[in-house]
XYZ file of C-alpha atoms in Angstrom:
347
model
C -13.008 50.543 -40.358
C -16.631 50.497 -39.268
C -16.838 54.286 -39.462
C -15.270 54.266 -42.918
C -17.791 51.662 -44.053
C -20.801 53.716 -42.988
C -19.272 56.973 -44.233
C -18.837 55.322 -47.620
C -22.488 54.311 -47.751
C -23.573 57.789 -46.671
C -21.505 59.359 -49.437
C -22.967 56.991 -52.015
C -26.471 58.107 -50.990
C -25.559 61.706 -51.775
C -24.775 60.957 -55.406
C -27.146 61.956 -58.199
C -27.781 58.280 -58.897
C -27.346 56.425 -55.586
C -26.537 52.710 -55.656
C -29.026 51.037 -53.340
C -27.609 47.514 -53.601
C -25.688 47.887 -50.330
C -28.802 49.170 -48.595
C -30.746 46.119 -49.710
C -27.909 43.869 -48.532
C -27.898 45.559 -45.132
C -31.663 45.192 -44.810
C -31.299 41.522 -45.719
C -28.736 41.203 -42.918
C -31.213 42.800 -40.502
C -33.954 40.398 -41.576
C -31.734 37.297 -41.425
C -30.244 38.190 -38.045
C -33.699 38.753 -36.536
C -34.973 35.486 -38.016
C -32.023 33.631 -36.539
C -32.684 34.937 -33.015
C -36.488 34.835 -33.098
C -38.713 31.765 -32.575
C -39.562 29.826 -35.729
C -43.212 30.858 -35.447
C -42.206 34.504 -35.991
C -40.331 33.833 -39.222
C -43.244 34.343 -41.629
C -44.217 37.690 -40.089
C -40.612 38.903 -40.175
C -40.180 38.008 -43.862
C -43.507 39.607 -44.774
C -42.749 42.795 -42.863
C -39.211 43.126 -44.259
C -39.979 42.334 -47.889
C -36.727 42.835 -49.783
C -38.369 42.691 -53.210
C -40.768 45.519 -52.419
C -37.964 47.465 -50.738
C -35.818 47.111 -53.858
C -38.642 48.421 -56.060
C -39.244 51.374 -53.729
C -35.577 52.340 -53.609
C -34.944 52.005 -57.323
C -38.069 53.930 -58.232
C -36.213 57.105 -57.279
C -39.067 58.252 -55.060
C -38.230 57.200 -51.508
C -41.300 56.395 -49.416
C -39.925 57.358 -46.025
C -43.099 56.216 -44.291
C -42.655 52.710 -45.692
C -38.997 52.655 -44.725
C -39.867 53.948 -41.268
C -42.391 51.121 -40.772
C -39.715 48.533 -41.610
C -37.260 50.022 -39.133
C -39.929 50.367 -36.473
C -40.915 46.726 -36.943
C -37.289 45.636 -36.606
C -36.789 47.668 -33.438
C -40.010 46.461 -31.813
C -39.121 42.835 -32.619
C -35.682 43.258 -31.055
C -37.327 44.770 -27.986
C -39.535 41.667 -27.638
C -36.463 39.433 -27.871
C -34.473 41.421 -25.336
C -34.523 41.048 -21.573
C -37.502 42.731 -19.861
C -34.981 44.609 -17.735
C -33.914 46.509 -20.881
C -37.440 47.416 -22.020
C -37.506 51.015 -20.819
C -34.004 51.782 -22.087
C -34.610 50.212 -25.507
C -38.027 51.840 -25.864
C -36.591 55.282 -25.137
C -33.688 54.753 -27.559
C -36.040 53.532 -30.285
C -38.382 56.505 -29.870
C -35.486 58.947 -29.973
C -34.225 57.378 -33.180
C -37.613 57.422 -34.912
C -38.091 61.060 -33.896
C -34.661 61.970 -35.252
C -35.337 60.132 -38.513
C -38.627 61.956 -38.910
C -36.885 65.296 -38.455
C -34.240 64.339 -41.024
C -36.902 63.320 -43.518
C -38.744 66.615 -43.098
C -35.584 68.374 -44.220
C -35.890 66.902 -47.724
C -36.978 70.295 -49.065
C -33.484 71.546 -48.219
C -31.538 68.374 -49.062
C -32.854 65.884 -51.580
C -30.829 63.083 -50.032
C -32.148 63.538 -46.457
C -34.601 60.562 -46.566
C -31.821 58.261 -47.766
C -29.461 59.446 -45.041
C -32.196 58.951 -42.444
C -32.692 55.422 -43.711
C -28.951 54.610 -43.450
C -28.766 56.050 -39.942
C -31.738 53.905 -38.959
C -30.203 50.785 -40.485
C -26.962 51.329 -38.619
C -28.818 51.755 -35.339
C -30.838 48.561 -35.867
C -27.716 46.548 -36.707
C -25.981 47.862 -33.578
C -29.005 46.847 -31.509
C -28.836 43.381 -33.077
C -25.193 42.978 -32.059
C -25.990 44.092 -28.504
C -28.825 41.572 -28.328
C -26.609 38.779 -29.665
C -24.070 39.475 -26.923
C -26.876 39.459 -24.369
C -28.127 36.106 -25.651
C -24.612 34.650 -25.630
C -24.085 35.690 -22.013
C -27.447 34.161 -21.053
C -26.520 30.883 -22.750
C -23.172 30.767 -20.969
C -24.880 31.385 -17.612
C -27.378 28.597 -18.321
C -24.625 26.181 -19.321
C -22.168 27.161 -16.588
C -23.259 24.439 -14.113
C -22.890 21.839 -16.874
C -19.500 23.061 -18.079
C -17.614 23.020 -14.794
C -15.211 20.198 -14.033
C -14.941 16.999 -16.112
C -18.242 17.635 -17.901
C -16.900 20.936 -19.248
C -13.709 19.342 -20.530
C -15.729 16.578 -22.170
C -17.931 19.193 -23.844
C -14.905 21.073 -25.196
C -13.305 17.831 -26.390
C -16.434 16.833 -28.311
C -16.819 20.325 -29.771
C -13.193 20.259 -30.943
C -13.676 16.816 -32.508
C -16.846 17.970 -34.291
C -14.910 20.818 -35.884
C -11.532 19.199 -36.626
C -12.307 15.489 -36.824
C -10.660 12.640 -34.948
C -7.071 12.740 -33.643
C -6.080 10.413 -36.503
C -6.856 13.251 -38.950
C -4.755 15.818 -37.078
C -2.061 15.948 -39.780
C -4.518 17.301 -42.344
C -6.944 19.212 -40.113
C -4.435 21.179 -38.000
C -1.811 22.623 -40.405
C -1.220 25.753 -38.285
C -0.552 23.638 -35.208
C 1.982 21.580 -37.173
C 3.684 24.802 -38.262
C 3.860 26.042 -34.655
C 5.199 22.716 -33.344
C 7.835 22.652 -36.077
C 9.035 26.112 -35.084
C 9.672 25.082 -31.456
C 10.662 21.449 -31.968
C 14.397 22.149 -32.216
C 14.562 23.790 -28.777
C 12.315 21.388 -26.870
C 15.208 19.344 -25.445
C 16.958 22.450 -24.150
C 13.781 23.726 -22.503
C 13.060 20.332 -20.998
C 16.584 20.288 -19.569
C 15.996 23.690 -17.982
C 12.745 22.399 -16.516
C 14.488 19.386 -15.006
C 17.148 21.623 -13.488
C 14.478 23.761 -11.851
C 12.727 20.636 -10.584
C 15.976 19.351 -9.095
C 16.361 22.688 -7.334
C 12.820 22.200 -5.906
C 13.851 18.927 -4.264
C 15.640 20.527 -1.283
C 12.499 22.636 -0.668
C 10.354 19.492 -0.497
C 12.829 17.837 1.682
C 12.735 20.798 4.054
C 9.220 19.744 4.986
C 10.447 16.245 5.751
C 13.235 17.602 7.953
C 10.865 19.953 9.799
C 8.543 17.076 10.635
C 11.426 14.995 11.988
C 12.581 17.867 14.176
C 9.114 18.732 15.454
C 8.177 15.136 16.295
C 11.670 14.165 17.562
C 11.188 10.544 16.530
C 14.726 9.755 15.283
C 18.311 10.517 16.152
C 20.151 13.085 13.982
C 22.295 10.387 12.305
C 19.259 8.281 11.383
C 17.413 11.373 10.199
C 20.112 12.208 7.646
C 20.063 8.646 6.321
C 16.291 8.649 5.903
C 16.291 12.111 4.334
C 18.991 11.046 1.873
C 16.879 8.046 0.865
C 13.794 10.239 0.580
C 15.692 12.673 -1.646
C 16.662 9.864 -4.017
C 13.093 8.586 -4.203
C 11.714 12.053 -4.773
C 14.246 12.824 -7.520
C 13.381 9.535 -9.235
C 9.676 10.388 -9.025
C 10.161 13.847 -10.538
C 12.301 12.419 -13.369
C 9.825 9.623 -14.117
C 6.539 11.536 -13.999
C 6.479 14.785 -15.961
C 3.349 16.262 -14.386
C 3.595 14.882 -10.858
C 1.319 16.726 -8.478
C 1.346 17.549 -4.795
C -0.408 14.266 -3.954
C 2.376 12.195 -5.537
C 5.102 14.172 -3.745
C 3.298 13.840 -0.415
C 2.906 10.074 -0.841
C 6.632 9.681 -1.523
C 7.723 11.748 1.491
C 5.087 10.139 3.671
C 6.381 6.715 2.672
C 9.771 7.630 4.117
C 8.247 8.867 7.362
C 6.103 5.770 7.902
C 9.252 3.826 8.702
C 9.772 5.792 11.888
C 6.307 6.730 13.121
C 3.026 5.091 14.079
C 0.029 4.812 11.766
C -2.193 7.132 13.806
C -0.177 10.177 12.748
C 0.043 9.314 9.045
C -3.138 11.034 7.865
C -2.567 14.169 9.941
C 1.013 14.359 8.703
C -0.023 13.977 5.035
C -2.621 16.725 5.334
C -0.039 19.048 6.881
C 2.547 18.274 4.186
C 0.014 18.859 1.412
C -0.892 22.227 2.943
C 2.762 23.269 3.318
C 3.587 22.238 -0.248
C 0.582 24.063 -1.688
C 1.510 27.171 0.289
C 5.103 27.044 -0.974
C 3.827 27.382 -4.554
C 1.776 30.500 -3.826
C 2.863 34.057 -4.451
C 4.273 35.659 -1.353
C 5.768 32.482 0.048
C 9.544 32.660 0.574
C 10.219 29.428 -1.322
C 8.044 30.532 -4.214
C 9.622 33.972 -4.400
C 13.100 32.424 -4.414
C 12.224 30.045 -7.251
C 10.708 32.868 -9.293
C 13.768 35.042 -8.773
C 16.173 32.294 -9.851
C 14.111 31.509 -12.952
C 13.980 35.173 -13.992
C 17.721 35.645 -13.543
C 18.280 32.632 -15.791
C 16.527 34.463 -18.623
C 18.492 37.657 -18.079
C 16.160 39.646 -15.845
C 19.091 40.601 -13.567
C 18.328 43.109 -10.849
C 14.854 43.657 -12.279
C 13.793 40.116 -11.389
C 11.930 41.209 -8.264
C 9.932 43.798 -10.200
C 8.904 41.242 -12.791
C 7.881 38.517 -10.349
C 4.351 39.840 -9.801
C 3.698 39.959 -13.539
C 5.148 36.467 -13.930
C 2.823 35.157 -11.222
C -0.263 36.632 -12.891
C 0.752 35.251 -16.275
C 1.516 31.853 -14.755
C -1.933 31.624 -13.171
C -3.537 31.983 -16.592
C -0.974 29.738 -18.256
C -1.504 26.893 -15.801
C -5.252 26.918 -16.410
C -4.791 27.100 -20.187
C -2.224 24.284 -20.146
C -4.404 22.068 -17.969
C -7.403 22.565 -20.231
C -5.513 22.084 -23.489
C -3.852 18.870 -22.294
C -7.232 17.465 -21.269
C -9.032 18.664 -24.395
C -6.431 18.573 -27.178
C -4.056 15.942 -25.817
C -4.902 13.141 -28.308
C -4.463 15.465 -31.313
C -1.141 16.804 -30.000
C 0.091 13.254 -29.355
C -0.677 12.297 -32.955
C 1.103 15.356 -34.340
C 4.191 14.956 -32.185
C 4.377 11.259 -33.062
C 4.812 12.237 -36.700
C 7.340 15.029 -36.174
């Protein structure tokens, strides 16, 4: 599309009566973009040096002053070079000189082609606009790097939440400000109960895996008889199932506290903290790719959606997608939660 746009302008310059309105618009874009990036104190010089009224008169006079046009482009390029990182000075300077040399050669060919100065001007404009986009990306990256320490953790979520509110208003206005979100929620609302049921089934399957940790600790510490161990484990299973049913987003800490509560009945307090740390580590490990428990859960989930014998081949891709999804879900709940709650309350 970009190539077609510039080809169209080039073709229009070759006509007997070229239409220079687009050229003026492009030069205005150059001027405005530079003004936006440059310090306020530079604004007057930029507007004086890229005078659109004079440019319009020159173009429509039918006698292109290539020297005047060259000075405008050279000013734009030198200003961009000042705004760019010093590390890019040599590269930008060389590119700018090559362009100006090429434009001069094109202009000298006007004896052969009457439209050569106009084509040189368009080529120069395109180059300047491309340099502007490169500089804008450079500035954006620099801003992100400067803000990175401020945007990590709770401060970053608070920043995103405020930015979202500034754009879409308060959560109370969600019905009117987020029509596309309402449309998306409506499309998945009918199947939410089924998907939640599938989630609960998978959670219930996780229970024996959590309980394995409890059993391993009993066996390693040899603190209870086998009969008592089964009774305590059965009670722990019930408590853990109730926890998982009651709290939708229960984390490792909550699971560890529940299991640890069962173990405290049969052990001394000195081992509690060490035991909790070990359980937390074992649970975290069981949710990582490569762990036997994790691989088993992934395989079962994939077979439920029809992956069949190809489940193992898909597991690696599922893991990578899940890593991104977990981050995105965590952020969106923290940032957009109040708006989503309002929308779902009115469904």
